[in-house]
Short mmCIF file of C-alpha atoms in Angstrom, two decimals:
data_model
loop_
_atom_site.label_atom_id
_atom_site.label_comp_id
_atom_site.label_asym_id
_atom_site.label_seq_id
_atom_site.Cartn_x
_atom_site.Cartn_y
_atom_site.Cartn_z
CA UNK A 1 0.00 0.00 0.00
CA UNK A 2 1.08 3.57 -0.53
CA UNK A 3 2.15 5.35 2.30
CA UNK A 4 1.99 9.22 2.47
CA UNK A 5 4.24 11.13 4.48
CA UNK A 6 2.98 15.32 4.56
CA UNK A 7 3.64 17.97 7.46
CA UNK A 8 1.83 17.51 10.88
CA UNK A 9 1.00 21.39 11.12
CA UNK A 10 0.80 24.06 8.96
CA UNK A 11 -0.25 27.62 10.22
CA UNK A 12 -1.60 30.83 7.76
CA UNK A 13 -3.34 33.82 7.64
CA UNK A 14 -6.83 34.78 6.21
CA UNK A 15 -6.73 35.72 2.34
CA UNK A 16 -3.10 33.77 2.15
CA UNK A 17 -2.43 31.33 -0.47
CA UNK A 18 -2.00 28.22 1.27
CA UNK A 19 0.38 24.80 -0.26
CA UNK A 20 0.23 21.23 1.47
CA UNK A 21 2.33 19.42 0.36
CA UNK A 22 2.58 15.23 0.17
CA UNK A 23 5.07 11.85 -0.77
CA UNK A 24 4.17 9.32 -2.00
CA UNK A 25 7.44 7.41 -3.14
CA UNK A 26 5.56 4.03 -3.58
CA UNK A 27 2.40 4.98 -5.49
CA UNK A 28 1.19 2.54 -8.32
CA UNK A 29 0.37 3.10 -11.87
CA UNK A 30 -3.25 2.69 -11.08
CA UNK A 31 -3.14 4.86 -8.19
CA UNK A 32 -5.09 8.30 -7.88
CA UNK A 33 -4.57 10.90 -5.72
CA UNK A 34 -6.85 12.07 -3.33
CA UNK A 35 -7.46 14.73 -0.51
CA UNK A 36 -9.89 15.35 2.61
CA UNK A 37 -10.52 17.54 4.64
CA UNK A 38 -11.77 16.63 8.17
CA UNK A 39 -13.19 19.21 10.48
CA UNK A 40 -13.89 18.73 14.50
CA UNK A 41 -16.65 15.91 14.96
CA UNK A 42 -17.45 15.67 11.38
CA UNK A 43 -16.51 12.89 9.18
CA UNK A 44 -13.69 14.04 6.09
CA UNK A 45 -14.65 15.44 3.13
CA UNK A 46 -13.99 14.82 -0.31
CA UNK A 47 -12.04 17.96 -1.73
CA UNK A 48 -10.23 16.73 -5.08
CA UNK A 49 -8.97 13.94 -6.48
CA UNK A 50 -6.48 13.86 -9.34
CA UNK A 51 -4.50 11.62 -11.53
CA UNK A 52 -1.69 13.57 -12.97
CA UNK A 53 -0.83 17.47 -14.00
CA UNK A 54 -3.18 19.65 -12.70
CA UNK A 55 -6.77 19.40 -11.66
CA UNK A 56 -8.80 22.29 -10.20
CA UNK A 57 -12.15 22.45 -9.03
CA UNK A 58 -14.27 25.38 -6.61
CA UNK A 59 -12.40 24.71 -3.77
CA UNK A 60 -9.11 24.08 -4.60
CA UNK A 61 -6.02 22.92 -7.17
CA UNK A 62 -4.32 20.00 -7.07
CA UNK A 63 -1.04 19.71 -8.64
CA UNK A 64 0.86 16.62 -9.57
CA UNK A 65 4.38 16.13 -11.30
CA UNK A 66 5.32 13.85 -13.72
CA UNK A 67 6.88 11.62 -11.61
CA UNK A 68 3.93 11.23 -9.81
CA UNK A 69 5.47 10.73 -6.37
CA UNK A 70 4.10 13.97 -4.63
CA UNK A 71 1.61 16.13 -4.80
CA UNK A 72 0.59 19.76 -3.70
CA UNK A 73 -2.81 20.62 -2.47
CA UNK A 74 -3.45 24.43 -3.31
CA UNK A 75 -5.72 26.44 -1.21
CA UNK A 76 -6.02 30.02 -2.60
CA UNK A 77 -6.77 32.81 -0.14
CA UNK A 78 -8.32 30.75 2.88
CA UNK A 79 -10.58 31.65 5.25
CA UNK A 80 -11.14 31.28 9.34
CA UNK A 81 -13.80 28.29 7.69
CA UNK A 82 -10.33 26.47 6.67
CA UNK A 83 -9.07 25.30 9.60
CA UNK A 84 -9.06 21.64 9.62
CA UNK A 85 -6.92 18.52 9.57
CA UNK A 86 -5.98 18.13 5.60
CA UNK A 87 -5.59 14.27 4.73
CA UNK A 88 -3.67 12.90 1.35
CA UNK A 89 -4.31 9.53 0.29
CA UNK A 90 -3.23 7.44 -2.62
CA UNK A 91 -5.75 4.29 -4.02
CA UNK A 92 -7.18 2.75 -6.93
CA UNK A 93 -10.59 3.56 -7.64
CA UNK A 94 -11.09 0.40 -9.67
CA UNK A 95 -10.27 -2.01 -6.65
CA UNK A 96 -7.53 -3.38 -6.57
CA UNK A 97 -4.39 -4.23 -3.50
CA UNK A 98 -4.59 -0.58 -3.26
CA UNK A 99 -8.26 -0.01 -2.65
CA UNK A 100 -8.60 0.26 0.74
CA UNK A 101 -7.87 3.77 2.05
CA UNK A 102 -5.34 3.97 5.00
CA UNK A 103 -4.82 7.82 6.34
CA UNK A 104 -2.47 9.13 7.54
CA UNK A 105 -2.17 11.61 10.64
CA UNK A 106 -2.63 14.40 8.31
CA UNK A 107 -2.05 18.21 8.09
CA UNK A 108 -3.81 20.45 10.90
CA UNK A 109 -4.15 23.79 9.24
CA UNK A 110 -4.70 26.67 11.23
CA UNK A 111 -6.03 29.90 9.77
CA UNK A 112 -5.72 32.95 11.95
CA UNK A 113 -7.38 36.56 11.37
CA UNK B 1 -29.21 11.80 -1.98
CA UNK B 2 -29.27 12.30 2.34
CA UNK B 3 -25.95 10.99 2.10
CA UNK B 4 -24.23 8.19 4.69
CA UNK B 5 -26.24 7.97 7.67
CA UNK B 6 -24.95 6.12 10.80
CA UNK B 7 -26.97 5.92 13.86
CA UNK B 8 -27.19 6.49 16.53
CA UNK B 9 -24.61 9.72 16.71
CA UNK B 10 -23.89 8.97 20.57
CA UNK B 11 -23.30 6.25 21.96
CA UNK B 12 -22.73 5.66 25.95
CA UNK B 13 -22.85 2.54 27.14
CA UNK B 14 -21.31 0.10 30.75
CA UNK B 15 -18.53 -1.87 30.33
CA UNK B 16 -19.39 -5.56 29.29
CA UNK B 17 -22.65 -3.79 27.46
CA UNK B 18 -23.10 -5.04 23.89
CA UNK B 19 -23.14 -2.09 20.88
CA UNK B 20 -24.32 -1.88 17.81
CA UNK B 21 -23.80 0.80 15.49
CA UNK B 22 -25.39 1.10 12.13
CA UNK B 23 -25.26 2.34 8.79
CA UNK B 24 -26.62 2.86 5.77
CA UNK B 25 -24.70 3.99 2.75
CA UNK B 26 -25.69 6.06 -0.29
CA UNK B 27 -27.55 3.53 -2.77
CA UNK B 28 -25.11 2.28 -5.78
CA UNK B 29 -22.56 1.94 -3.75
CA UNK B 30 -20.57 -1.01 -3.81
CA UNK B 31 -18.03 -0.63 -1.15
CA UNK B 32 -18.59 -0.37 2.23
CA UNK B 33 -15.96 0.98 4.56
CA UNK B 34 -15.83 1.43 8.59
CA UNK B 35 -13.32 3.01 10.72
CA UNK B 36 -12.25 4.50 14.18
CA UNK B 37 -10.79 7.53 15.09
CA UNK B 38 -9.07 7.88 18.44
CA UNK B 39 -6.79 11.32 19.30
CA UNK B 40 -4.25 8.52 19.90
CA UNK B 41 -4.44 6.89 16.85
CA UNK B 42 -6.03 8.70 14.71
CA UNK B 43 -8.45 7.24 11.43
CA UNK B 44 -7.95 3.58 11.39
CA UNK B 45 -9.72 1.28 8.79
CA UNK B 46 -11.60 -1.80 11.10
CA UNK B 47 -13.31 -3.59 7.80
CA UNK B 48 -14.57 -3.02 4.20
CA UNK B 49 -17.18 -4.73 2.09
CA UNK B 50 -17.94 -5.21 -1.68
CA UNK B 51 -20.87 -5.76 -2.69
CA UNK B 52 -22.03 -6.83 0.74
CA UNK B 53 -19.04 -9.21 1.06
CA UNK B 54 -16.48 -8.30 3.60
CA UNK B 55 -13.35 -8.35 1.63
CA UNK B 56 -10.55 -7.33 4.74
CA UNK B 57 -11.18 -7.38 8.22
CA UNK B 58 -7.70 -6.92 8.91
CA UNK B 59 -8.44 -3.59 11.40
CA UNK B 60 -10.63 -5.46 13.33
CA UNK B 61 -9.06 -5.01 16.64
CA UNK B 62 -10.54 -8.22 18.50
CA UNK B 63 -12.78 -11.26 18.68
CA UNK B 64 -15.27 -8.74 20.33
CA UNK B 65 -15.99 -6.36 17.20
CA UNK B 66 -18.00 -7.59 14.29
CA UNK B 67 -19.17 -6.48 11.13
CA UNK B 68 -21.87 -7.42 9.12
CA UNK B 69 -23.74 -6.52 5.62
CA UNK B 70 -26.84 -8.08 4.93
CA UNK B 71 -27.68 -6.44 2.31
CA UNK B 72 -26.26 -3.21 0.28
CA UNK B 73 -28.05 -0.95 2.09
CA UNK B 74 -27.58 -1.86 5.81
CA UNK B 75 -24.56 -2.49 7.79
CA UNK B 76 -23.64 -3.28 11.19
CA UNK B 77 -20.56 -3.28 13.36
CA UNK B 78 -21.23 -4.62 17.17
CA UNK B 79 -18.59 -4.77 20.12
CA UNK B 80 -19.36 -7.64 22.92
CA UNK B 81 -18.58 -7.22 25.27
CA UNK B 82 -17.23 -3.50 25.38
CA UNK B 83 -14.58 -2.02 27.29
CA UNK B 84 -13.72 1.69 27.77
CA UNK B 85 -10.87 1.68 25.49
CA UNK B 86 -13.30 1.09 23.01
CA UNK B 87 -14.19 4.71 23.61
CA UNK B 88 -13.72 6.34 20.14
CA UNK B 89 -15.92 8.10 17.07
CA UNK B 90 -16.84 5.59 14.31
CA UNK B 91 -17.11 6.33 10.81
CA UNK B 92 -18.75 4.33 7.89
CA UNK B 93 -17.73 5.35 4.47
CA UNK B 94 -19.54 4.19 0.92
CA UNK B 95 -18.02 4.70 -2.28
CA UNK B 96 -18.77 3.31 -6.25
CA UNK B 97 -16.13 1.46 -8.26
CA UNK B 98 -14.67 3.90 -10.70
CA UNK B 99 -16.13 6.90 -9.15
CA UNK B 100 -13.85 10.27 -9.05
CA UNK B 101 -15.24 11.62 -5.75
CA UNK B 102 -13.91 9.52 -3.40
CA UNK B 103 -15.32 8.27 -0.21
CA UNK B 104 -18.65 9.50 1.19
CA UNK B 105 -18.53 9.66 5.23
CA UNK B 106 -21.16 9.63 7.52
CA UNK B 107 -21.07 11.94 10.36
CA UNK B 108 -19.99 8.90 13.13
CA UNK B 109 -21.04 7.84 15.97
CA UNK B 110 -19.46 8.86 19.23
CA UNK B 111 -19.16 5.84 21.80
CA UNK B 112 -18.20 6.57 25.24
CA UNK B 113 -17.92 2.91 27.61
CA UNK B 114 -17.69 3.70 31.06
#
């Protein structure tokens, strides 16, 4: 199974660009990327999955190098509504060995005034 | 679509009481996923299902916790007898094969033993 390795803590400011960044050395061919977002008693939430390049969506851009083996989720100009633990996974959304989702302790962000 | 929805959302129970917890995913689904979140160790996947067949139940922590799927829109995971370190939020997920979008989660159930 991938693993993902991204920072424990990240801290910004309202209306800053923000960058999370993740590894994932070990991803397979069939492997997408995907991010959630997981606030205080709620369950995470989808926020964007991608494949390769660059995908972008309401929320935010995900951006993915050739190589595949990172990733950087973009944020752009967050908001006190932010704050939350940011999760990266890798999996194959076909089935598959890598199927099953395994998270990591993932990235608190905290957004201050 | 309402979404995942697990019930009950809290849970507090005795020690040597037996739990259920329940959920039903978002129809066309055909995985099935629960897991446990603890401050200690964070998300952890128990068990998943595929088309109501549990496929790894290699997160299953004990004898005591048990998971079941009778049919693809019900599922079930029960701890007998529980003990407090059982104490933890408990998420079932759903997703369709193929689908870009990820996991839906529910909103969990919170069980506090005591």
């Amino acid at each position: 199974l991938a693993k993902t390795t991204q920072p424990i803590s990240m801290d910004s400011y309202e209306g800053q660009e923000v960058n999370i960044t993740c590894s994932h050395n070990n991803i397979a061919t069939n492997d997408y990327i995907t991010w959630y977002q997981q606030f205080p008693s709620q369950g995470p939430r989808f926020i964007i999955q991608g494949y390769k390049t660059k995908v972008t969506n309401e929320v935010a851009s995900l951006f993915i190098p050739a190589d595949r083996k990172s990733s950087t989720l973009s944020l752009p100009r967050v908001s006190l509504s932010d704050t939350a633990v940011y999760y990266c996974l890798v999996g194959d959304p076909w089935g598959g060995a890598t199927n099953k989702l395994i998270f990591g302790t993932g990235t608190l962000l905290a957004v201050q005034p | 679509d309402a979404g995942v929805i697990q019930s009950p959302r809290h849970e507090v129970t005795e020690m040597g009481q037996e739990v259920t917890l329940r959920c039903k995913p978002i129809s066309g689904h055909d995985y099935l996923f629960w897991y446990r979140q603890t401050m200690m160790r964070g998300l952890e996947l128990l068990i998943y299902f595929n088309n109501n067949v549990p496929i790894d139940d290699s997160g299953m922590p004990e004898d005591r916790f048990s998971a079941k799927m009778p049919n693809a829109s019900f599922s079930t995971l029960k701890i007998q007898p529980s003990e407090p370190r059982d104490s933890a939020v408990y998420f079932c997920a759903s997703r369709r094969t193929g689908e870009v979008g990820g996991y839906t989660f529910g909103s969990g159930t919170r069980l506090t033993v005591v």
